[in-house]
mmCIF file of C-alpha atoms in Angstrom:
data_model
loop_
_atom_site.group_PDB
_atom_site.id
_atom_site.type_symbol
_atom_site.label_atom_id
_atom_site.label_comp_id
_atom_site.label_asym_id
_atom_site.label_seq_id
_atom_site.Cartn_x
_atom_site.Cartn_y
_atom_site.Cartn_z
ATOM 1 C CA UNK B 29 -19.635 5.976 21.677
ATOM 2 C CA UNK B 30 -22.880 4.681 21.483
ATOM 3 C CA UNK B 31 -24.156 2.266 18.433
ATOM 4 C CA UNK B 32 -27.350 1.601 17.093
ATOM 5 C CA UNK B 33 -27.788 -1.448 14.976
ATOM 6 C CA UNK B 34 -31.066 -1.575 13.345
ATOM 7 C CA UNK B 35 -30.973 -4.858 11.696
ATOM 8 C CA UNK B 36 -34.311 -5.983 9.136
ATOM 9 C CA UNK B 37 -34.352 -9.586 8.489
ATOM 10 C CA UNK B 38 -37.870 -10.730 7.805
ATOM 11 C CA UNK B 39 -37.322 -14.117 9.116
ATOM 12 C CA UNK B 40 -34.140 -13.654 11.733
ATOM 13 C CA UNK B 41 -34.390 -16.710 13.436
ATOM 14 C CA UNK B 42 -33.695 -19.196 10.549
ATOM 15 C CA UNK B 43 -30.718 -16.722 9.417
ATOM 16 C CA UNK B 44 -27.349 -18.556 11.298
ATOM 17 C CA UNK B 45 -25.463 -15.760 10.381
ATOM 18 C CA UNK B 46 -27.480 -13.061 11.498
ATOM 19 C CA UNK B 47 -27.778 -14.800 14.543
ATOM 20 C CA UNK B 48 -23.930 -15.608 14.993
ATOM 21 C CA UNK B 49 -23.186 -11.898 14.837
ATOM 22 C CA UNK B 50 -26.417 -10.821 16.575
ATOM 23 C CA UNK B 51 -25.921 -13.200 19.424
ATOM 24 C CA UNK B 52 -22.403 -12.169 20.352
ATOM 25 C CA UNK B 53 -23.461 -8.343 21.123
ATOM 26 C CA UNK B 54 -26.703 -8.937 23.052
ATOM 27 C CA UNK B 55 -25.114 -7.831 26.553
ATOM 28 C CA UNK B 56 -23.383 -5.194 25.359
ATOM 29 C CA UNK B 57 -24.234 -1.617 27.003
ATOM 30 C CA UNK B 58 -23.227 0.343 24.319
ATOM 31 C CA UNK B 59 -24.570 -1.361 21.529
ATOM 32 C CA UNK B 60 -28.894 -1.002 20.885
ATOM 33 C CA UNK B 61 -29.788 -3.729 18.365
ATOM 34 C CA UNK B 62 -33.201 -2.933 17.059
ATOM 35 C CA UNK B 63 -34.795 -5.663 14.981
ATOM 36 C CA UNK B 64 -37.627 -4.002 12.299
ATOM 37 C CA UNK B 65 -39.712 -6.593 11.908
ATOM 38 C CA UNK B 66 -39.968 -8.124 15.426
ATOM 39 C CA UNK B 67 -40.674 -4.162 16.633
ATOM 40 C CA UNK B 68 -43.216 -3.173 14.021
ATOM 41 C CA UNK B 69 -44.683 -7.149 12.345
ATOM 42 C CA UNK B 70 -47.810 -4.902 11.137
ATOM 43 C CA UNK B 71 -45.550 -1.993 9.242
ATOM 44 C CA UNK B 72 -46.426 0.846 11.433
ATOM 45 C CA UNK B 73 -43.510 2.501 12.217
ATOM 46 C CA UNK B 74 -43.841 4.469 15.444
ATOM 47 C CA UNK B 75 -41.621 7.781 13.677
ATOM 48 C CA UNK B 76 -40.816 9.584 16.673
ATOM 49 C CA UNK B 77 -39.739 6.597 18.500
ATOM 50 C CA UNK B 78 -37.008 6.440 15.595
ATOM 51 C CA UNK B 79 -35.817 9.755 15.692
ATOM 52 C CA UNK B 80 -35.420 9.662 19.909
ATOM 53 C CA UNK B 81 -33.216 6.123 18.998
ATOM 54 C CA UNK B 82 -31.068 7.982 16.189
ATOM 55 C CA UNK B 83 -30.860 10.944 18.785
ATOM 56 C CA UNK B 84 -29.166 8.828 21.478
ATOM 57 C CA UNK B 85 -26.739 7.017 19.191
ATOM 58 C CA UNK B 86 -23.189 8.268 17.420
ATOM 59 C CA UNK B 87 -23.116 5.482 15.167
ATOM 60 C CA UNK B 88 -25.784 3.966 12.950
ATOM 61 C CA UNK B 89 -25.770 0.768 11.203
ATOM 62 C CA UNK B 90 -27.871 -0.663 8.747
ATOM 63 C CA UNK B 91 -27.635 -4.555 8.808
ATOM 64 C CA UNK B 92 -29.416 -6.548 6.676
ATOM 65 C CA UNK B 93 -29.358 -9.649 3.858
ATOM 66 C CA UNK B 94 -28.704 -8.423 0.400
ATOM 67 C CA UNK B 95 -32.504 -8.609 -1.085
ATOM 68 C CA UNK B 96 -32.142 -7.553 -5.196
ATOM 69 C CA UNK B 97 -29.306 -5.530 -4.489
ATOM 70 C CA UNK B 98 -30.943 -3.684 -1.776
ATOM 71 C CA UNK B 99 -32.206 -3.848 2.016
ATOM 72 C CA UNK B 100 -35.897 -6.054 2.643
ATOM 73 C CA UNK B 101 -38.529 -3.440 2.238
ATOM 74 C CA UNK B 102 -39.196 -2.805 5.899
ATOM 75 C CA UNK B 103 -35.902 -0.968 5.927
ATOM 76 C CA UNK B 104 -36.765 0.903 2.778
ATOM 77 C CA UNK B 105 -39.961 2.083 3.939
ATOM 78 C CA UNK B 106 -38.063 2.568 7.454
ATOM 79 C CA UNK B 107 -36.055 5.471 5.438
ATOM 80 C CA UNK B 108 -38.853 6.675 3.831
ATOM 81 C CA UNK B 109 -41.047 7.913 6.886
ATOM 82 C CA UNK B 110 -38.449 8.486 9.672
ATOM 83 C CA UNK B 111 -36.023 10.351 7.501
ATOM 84 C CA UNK B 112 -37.828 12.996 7.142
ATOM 85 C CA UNK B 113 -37.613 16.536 5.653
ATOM 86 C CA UNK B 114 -37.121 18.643 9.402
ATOM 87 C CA UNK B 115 -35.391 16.144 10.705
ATOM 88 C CA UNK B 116 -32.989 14.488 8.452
ATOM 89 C CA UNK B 117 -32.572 16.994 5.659
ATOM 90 C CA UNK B 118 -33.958 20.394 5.135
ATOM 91 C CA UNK B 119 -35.073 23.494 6.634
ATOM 92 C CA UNK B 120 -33.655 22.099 10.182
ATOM 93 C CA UNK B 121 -32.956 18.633 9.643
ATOM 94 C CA UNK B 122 -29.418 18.044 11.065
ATOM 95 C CA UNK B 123 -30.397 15.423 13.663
ATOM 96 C CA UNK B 124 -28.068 13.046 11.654
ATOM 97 C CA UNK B 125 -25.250 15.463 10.924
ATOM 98 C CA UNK B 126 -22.073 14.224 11.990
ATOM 99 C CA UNK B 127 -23.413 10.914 13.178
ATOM 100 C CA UNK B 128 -21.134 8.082 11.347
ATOM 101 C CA UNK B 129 -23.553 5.436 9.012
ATOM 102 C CA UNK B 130 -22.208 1.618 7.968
ATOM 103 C CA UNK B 131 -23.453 -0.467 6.081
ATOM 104 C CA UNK B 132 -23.304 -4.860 7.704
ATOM 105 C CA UNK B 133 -24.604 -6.754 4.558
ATOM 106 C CA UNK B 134 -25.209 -10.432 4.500
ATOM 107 C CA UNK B 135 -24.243 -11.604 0.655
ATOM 108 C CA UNK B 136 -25.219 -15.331 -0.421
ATOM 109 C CA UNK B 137 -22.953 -15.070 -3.805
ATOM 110 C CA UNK B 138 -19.342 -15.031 -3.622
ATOM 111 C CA UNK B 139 -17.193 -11.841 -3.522
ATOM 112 C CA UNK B 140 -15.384 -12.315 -6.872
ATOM 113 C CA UNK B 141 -18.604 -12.093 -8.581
ATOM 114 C CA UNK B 142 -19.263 -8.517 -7.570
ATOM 115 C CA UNK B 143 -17.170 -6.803 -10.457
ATOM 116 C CA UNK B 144 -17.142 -6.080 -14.220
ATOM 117 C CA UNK B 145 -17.113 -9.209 -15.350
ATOM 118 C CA UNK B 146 -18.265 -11.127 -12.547
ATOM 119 C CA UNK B 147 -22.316 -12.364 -12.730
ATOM 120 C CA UNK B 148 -23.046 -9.673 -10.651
ATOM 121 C CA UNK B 149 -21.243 -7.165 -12.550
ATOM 122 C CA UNK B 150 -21.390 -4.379 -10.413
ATOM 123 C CA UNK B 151 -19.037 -3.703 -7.112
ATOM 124 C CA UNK B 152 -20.728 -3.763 -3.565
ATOM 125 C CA UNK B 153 -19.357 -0.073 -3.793
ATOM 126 C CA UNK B 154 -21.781 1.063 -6.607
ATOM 127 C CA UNK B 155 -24.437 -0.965 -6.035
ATOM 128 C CA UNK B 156 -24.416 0.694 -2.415
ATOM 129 C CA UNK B 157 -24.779 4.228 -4.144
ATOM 130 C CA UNK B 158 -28.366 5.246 -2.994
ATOM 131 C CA UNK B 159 -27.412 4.745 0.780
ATOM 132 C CA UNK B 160 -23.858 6.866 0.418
ATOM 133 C CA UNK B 161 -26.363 8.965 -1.430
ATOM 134 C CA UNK B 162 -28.721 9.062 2.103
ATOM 135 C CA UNK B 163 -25.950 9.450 4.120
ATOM 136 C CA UNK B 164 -24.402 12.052 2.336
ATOM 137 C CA UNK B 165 -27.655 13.779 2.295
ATOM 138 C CA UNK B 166 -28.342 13.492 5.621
ATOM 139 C CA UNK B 167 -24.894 14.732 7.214
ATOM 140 C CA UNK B 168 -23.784 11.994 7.839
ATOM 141 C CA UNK B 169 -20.455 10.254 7.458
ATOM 142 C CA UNK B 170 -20.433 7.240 5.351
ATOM 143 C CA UNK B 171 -18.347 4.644 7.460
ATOM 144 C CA UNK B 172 -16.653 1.400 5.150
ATOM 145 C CA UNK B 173 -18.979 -1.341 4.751
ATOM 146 C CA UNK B 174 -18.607 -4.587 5.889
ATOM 147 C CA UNK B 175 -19.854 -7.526 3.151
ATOM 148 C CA UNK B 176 -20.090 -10.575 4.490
ATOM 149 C CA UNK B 177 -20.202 -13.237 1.766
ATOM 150 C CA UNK B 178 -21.025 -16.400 2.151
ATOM 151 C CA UNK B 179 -21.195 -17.037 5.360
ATOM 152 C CA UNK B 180 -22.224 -20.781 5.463
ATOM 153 C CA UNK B 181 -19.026 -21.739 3.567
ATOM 154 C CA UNK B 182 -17.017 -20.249 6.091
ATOM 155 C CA UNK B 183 -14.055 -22.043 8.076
ATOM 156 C CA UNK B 184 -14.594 -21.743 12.179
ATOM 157 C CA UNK B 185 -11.169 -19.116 11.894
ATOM 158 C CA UNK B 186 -12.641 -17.231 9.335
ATOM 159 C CA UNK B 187 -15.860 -16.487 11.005
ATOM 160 C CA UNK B 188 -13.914 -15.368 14.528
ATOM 161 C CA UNK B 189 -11.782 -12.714 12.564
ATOM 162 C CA UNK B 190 -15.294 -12.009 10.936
ATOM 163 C CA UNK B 191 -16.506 -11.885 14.550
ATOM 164 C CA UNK B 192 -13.750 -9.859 15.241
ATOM 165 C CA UNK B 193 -14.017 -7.525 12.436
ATOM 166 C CA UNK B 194 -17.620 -6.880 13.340
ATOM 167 C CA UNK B 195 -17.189 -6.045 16.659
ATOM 168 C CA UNK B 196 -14.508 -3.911 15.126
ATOM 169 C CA UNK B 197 -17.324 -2.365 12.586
ATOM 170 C CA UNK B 198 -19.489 -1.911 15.932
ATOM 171 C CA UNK B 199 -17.355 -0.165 18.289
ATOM 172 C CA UNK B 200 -13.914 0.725 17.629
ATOM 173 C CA UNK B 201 -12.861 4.495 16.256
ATOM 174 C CA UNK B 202 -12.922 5.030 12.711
ATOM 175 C CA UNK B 203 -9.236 4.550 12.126
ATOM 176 C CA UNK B 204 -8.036 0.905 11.190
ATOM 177 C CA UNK B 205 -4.442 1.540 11.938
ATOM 178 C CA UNK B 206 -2.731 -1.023 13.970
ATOM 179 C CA UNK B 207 -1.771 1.541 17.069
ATOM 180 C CA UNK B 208 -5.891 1.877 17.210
ATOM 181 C CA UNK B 209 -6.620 -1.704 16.485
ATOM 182 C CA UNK B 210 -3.966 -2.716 19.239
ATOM 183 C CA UNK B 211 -5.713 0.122 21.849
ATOM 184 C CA UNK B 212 -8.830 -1.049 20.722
ATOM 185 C CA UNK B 213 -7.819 -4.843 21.382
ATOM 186 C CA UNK B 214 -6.663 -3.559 24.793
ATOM 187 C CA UNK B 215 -10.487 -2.432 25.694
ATOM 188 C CA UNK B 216 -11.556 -5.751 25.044
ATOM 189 C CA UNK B 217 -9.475 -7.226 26.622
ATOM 190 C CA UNK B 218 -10.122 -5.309 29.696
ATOM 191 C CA UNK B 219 -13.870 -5.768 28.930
ATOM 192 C CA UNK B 220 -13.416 -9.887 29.211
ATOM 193 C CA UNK B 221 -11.379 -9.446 32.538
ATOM 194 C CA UNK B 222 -13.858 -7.428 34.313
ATOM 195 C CA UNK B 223 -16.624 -10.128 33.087
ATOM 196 C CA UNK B 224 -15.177 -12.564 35.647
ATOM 197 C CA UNK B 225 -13.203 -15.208 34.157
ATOM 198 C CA UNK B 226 -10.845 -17.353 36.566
ATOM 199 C CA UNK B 227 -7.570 -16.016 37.764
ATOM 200 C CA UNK B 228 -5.067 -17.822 35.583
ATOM 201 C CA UNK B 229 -7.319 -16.649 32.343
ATOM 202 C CA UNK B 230 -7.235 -13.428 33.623
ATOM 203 C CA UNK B 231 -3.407 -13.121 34.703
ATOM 204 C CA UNK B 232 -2.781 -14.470 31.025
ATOM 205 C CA UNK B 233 -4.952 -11.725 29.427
ATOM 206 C CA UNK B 234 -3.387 -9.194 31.498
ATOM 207 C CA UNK B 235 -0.126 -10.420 30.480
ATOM 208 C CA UNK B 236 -0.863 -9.943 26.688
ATOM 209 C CA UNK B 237 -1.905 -6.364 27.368
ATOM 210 C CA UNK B 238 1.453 -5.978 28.792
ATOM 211 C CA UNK B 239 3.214 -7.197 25.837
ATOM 212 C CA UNK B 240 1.217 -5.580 23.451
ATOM 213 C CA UNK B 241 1.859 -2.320 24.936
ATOM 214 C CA UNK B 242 5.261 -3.243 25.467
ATOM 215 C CA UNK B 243 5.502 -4.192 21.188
ATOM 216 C CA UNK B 244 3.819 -0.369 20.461
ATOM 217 C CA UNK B 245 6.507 1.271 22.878
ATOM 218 C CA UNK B 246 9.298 -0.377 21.067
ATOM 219 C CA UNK B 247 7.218 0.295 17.762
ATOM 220 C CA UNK B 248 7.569 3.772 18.389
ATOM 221 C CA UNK B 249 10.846 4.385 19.279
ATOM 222 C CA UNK B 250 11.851 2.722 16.255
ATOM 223 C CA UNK B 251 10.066 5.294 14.312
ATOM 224 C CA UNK B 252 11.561 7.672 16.143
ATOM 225 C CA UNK B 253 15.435 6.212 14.992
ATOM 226 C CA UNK B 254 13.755 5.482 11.382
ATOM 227 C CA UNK B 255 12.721 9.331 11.300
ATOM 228 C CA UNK B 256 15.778 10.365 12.367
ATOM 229 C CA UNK B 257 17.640 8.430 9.925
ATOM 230 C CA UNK B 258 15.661 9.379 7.323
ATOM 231 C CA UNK B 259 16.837 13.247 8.018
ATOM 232 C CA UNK B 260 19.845 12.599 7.988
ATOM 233 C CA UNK B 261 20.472 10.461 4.854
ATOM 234 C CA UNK V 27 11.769 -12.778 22.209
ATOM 235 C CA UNK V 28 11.160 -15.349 24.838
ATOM 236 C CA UNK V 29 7.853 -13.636 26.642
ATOM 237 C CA UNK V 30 6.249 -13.017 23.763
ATOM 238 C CA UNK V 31 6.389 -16.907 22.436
ATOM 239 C CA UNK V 32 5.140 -17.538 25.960
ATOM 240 C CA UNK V 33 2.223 -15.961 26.020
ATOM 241 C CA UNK V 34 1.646 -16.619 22.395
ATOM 242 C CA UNK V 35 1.648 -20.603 23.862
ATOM 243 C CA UNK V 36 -0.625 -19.416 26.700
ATOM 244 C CA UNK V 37 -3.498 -17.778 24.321
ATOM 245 C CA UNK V 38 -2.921 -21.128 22.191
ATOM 246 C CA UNK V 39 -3.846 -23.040 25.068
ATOM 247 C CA UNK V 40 -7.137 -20.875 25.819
ATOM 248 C CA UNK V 41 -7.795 -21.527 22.257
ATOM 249 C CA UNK V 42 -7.610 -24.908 21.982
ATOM 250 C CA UNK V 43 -9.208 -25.368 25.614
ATOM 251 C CA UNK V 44 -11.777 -23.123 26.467
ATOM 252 C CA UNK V 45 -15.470 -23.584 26.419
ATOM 253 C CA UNK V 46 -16.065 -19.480 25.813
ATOM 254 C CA UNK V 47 -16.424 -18.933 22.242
ATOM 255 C CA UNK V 48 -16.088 -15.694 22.330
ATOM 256 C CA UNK V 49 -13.325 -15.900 24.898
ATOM 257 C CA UNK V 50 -11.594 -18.065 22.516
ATOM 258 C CA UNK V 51 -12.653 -15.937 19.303
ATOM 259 C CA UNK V 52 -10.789 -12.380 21.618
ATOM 260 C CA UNK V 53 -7.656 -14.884 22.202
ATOM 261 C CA UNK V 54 -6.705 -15.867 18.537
ATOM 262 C CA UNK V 55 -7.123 -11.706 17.911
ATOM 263 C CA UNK V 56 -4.894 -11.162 20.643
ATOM 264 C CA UNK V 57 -2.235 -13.430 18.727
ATOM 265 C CA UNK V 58 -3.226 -12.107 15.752
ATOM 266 C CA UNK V 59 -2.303 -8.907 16.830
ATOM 267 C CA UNK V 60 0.723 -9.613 18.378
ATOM 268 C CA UNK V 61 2.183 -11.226 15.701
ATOM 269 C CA UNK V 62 1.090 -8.275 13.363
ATOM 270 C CA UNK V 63 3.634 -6.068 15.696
ATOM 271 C CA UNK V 64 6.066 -8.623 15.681
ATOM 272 C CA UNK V 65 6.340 -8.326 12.320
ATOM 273 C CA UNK V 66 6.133 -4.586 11.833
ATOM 274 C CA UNK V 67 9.196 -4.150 14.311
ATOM 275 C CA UNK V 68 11.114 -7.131 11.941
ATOM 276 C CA UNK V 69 10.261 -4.497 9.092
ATOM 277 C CA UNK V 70 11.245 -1.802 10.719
ATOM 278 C CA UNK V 71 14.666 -3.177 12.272
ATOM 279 C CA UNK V 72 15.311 -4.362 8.908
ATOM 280 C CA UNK V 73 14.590 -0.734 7.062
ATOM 281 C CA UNK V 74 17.117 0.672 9.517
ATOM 282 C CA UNK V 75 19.749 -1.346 8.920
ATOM 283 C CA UNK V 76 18.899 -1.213 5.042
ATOM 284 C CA UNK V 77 18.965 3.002 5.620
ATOM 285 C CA UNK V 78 22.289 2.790 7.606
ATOM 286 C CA UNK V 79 24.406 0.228 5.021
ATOM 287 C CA UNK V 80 22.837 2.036 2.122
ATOM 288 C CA UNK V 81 25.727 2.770 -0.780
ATOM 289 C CA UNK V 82 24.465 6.177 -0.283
ATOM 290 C CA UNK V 83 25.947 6.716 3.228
ATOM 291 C CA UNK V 84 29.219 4.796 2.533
ATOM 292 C CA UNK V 85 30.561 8.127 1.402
ATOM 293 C CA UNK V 86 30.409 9.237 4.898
#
């Protein structure tokens, strides 16, 4: 699976969290992170260019910082010229269908405060709406989002199973059941050994794999006894 | 029982030791996750015995 990221921050370089997250992909050869406003600083979006990216991807994300309860405008008018009618909706326009969408927002105000009664009084849910609304439109299939509130306050452990939960968001099939988080883990894991790390790191790594897979074989042969139980009483 | 605290230890050590972040950051998910099955097969053990001395089945 291949993943676009098409990320607008107008001034990335003094976000930390944008660059946490941004940073830990960068070498990653099936990830594309495509930055708005360092591609097109004057406006001018090059539209066919777009379309050939969204061609060669499977999964589109939209990351940005929570502007007014939307994306920075670049990313607005982003939507309005490359999704267009013949191409993303219409007489023609299924380049997106099927292709999964996600939303990565960057939130400065606490999560609590996004419900009825909260300051922000809406959900991240409805105040998403017109990009469901594109995706839906488009063919697309709308993919959970992943808020990310308050970064800055964040202890070091909860920004690595943030990290985690990113790369997650990035790459792993949509299906957040443990058997495909734990085959999922297993890629990575593989991933980090073939990136060269000393032998005894390595051995140890390999050694988890085994146990993991070891857990979901005894995992499943308890559901198996569970099941059979279960007909039986 | 034993491995498993073992290598638990082990990805503790690259934790606390290691100069990778992300390294480190892929070695606190792999306890994560192995804990997360460790306790789903506790669950599990426990609903079968729970199923098997149900008053249900006494009758048997």
């Amino acid at each position: 699976m291949k993943t676009l990221v098409i990320v607008s921050h107008p001034d990335i370089l003094e976000s930390s969290s944008q660059q946490f997250f941004l940073s830990s992909i960068k070498n990653r050869k099936d990830i594309t992170i495509h930055h708005l406003e360092s591609e097109y600083p004057d406006g001018n979006i090059d539209v066919k260019r777009e379309q050939t990216l969204l061609r060669e991807h499977d999964r589109i994300i939209f990351q940005f910082p929570f502007y007014w309860y939307s994306s920075p405008p670049l990313l607005k008018h982003w939507q309005d010229v490359v999704l267009e009618e013949g191409f993303a909706y219409g007489e023609g326009g299924n380049a997106l269908k099927g292709k999964e969408f996600r939303l990565i927002i960057m939130i400065g105000v606490p999560e609590k405060e996004y419900q009825a009664g909260g300051s922000e009084l809406f959900s991240i849910n409805e105040l998403t709406k017109p990009f469901q609304a594109m995706a839906h439109k488009t063919g697309m299939i709308y993919l959970k989002a992943m808020p990310i509130f308050q970064f800055g306050y964040m202890t070091p452990e909860e920004k690595m199973d943030h990290l985690i939960t990113y790369w997650q968001m990035l790459t792993m099939e949509n299906d957040d059941s443990l058997r495909n988080r734990e085959e999922w883990l297993i890629e990575q894991l593989e991933y980090f050994i073939d990136q060269g790390l000393n032998k005894e790191t390595s051995d140890i790594l390999r050694f988890a794999i085994e146990i993991i897979q070891e857990n979901r074989f005894e995992l499943d042969n308890l559901q198996i006894v569970l099941d059979d139980i279960r007909r039986h009483s | 029982m034993e491995k498993q605290e073992w290598i638990l230890k082990e990805l503790q050590k690259i934790y606390d030791t290691s100069d990778d972040y992300y390294l480190v950051t892929i070695a606190k998910a792999t306890q994560d996750i192995i804990r997360e099955q460790q306790k789903r097969i506790e669950q599990m053990e426990g609903e079968i015995d729970g199923t098997l001395w149900s008053p249900k089945r006494w009758g048997e």
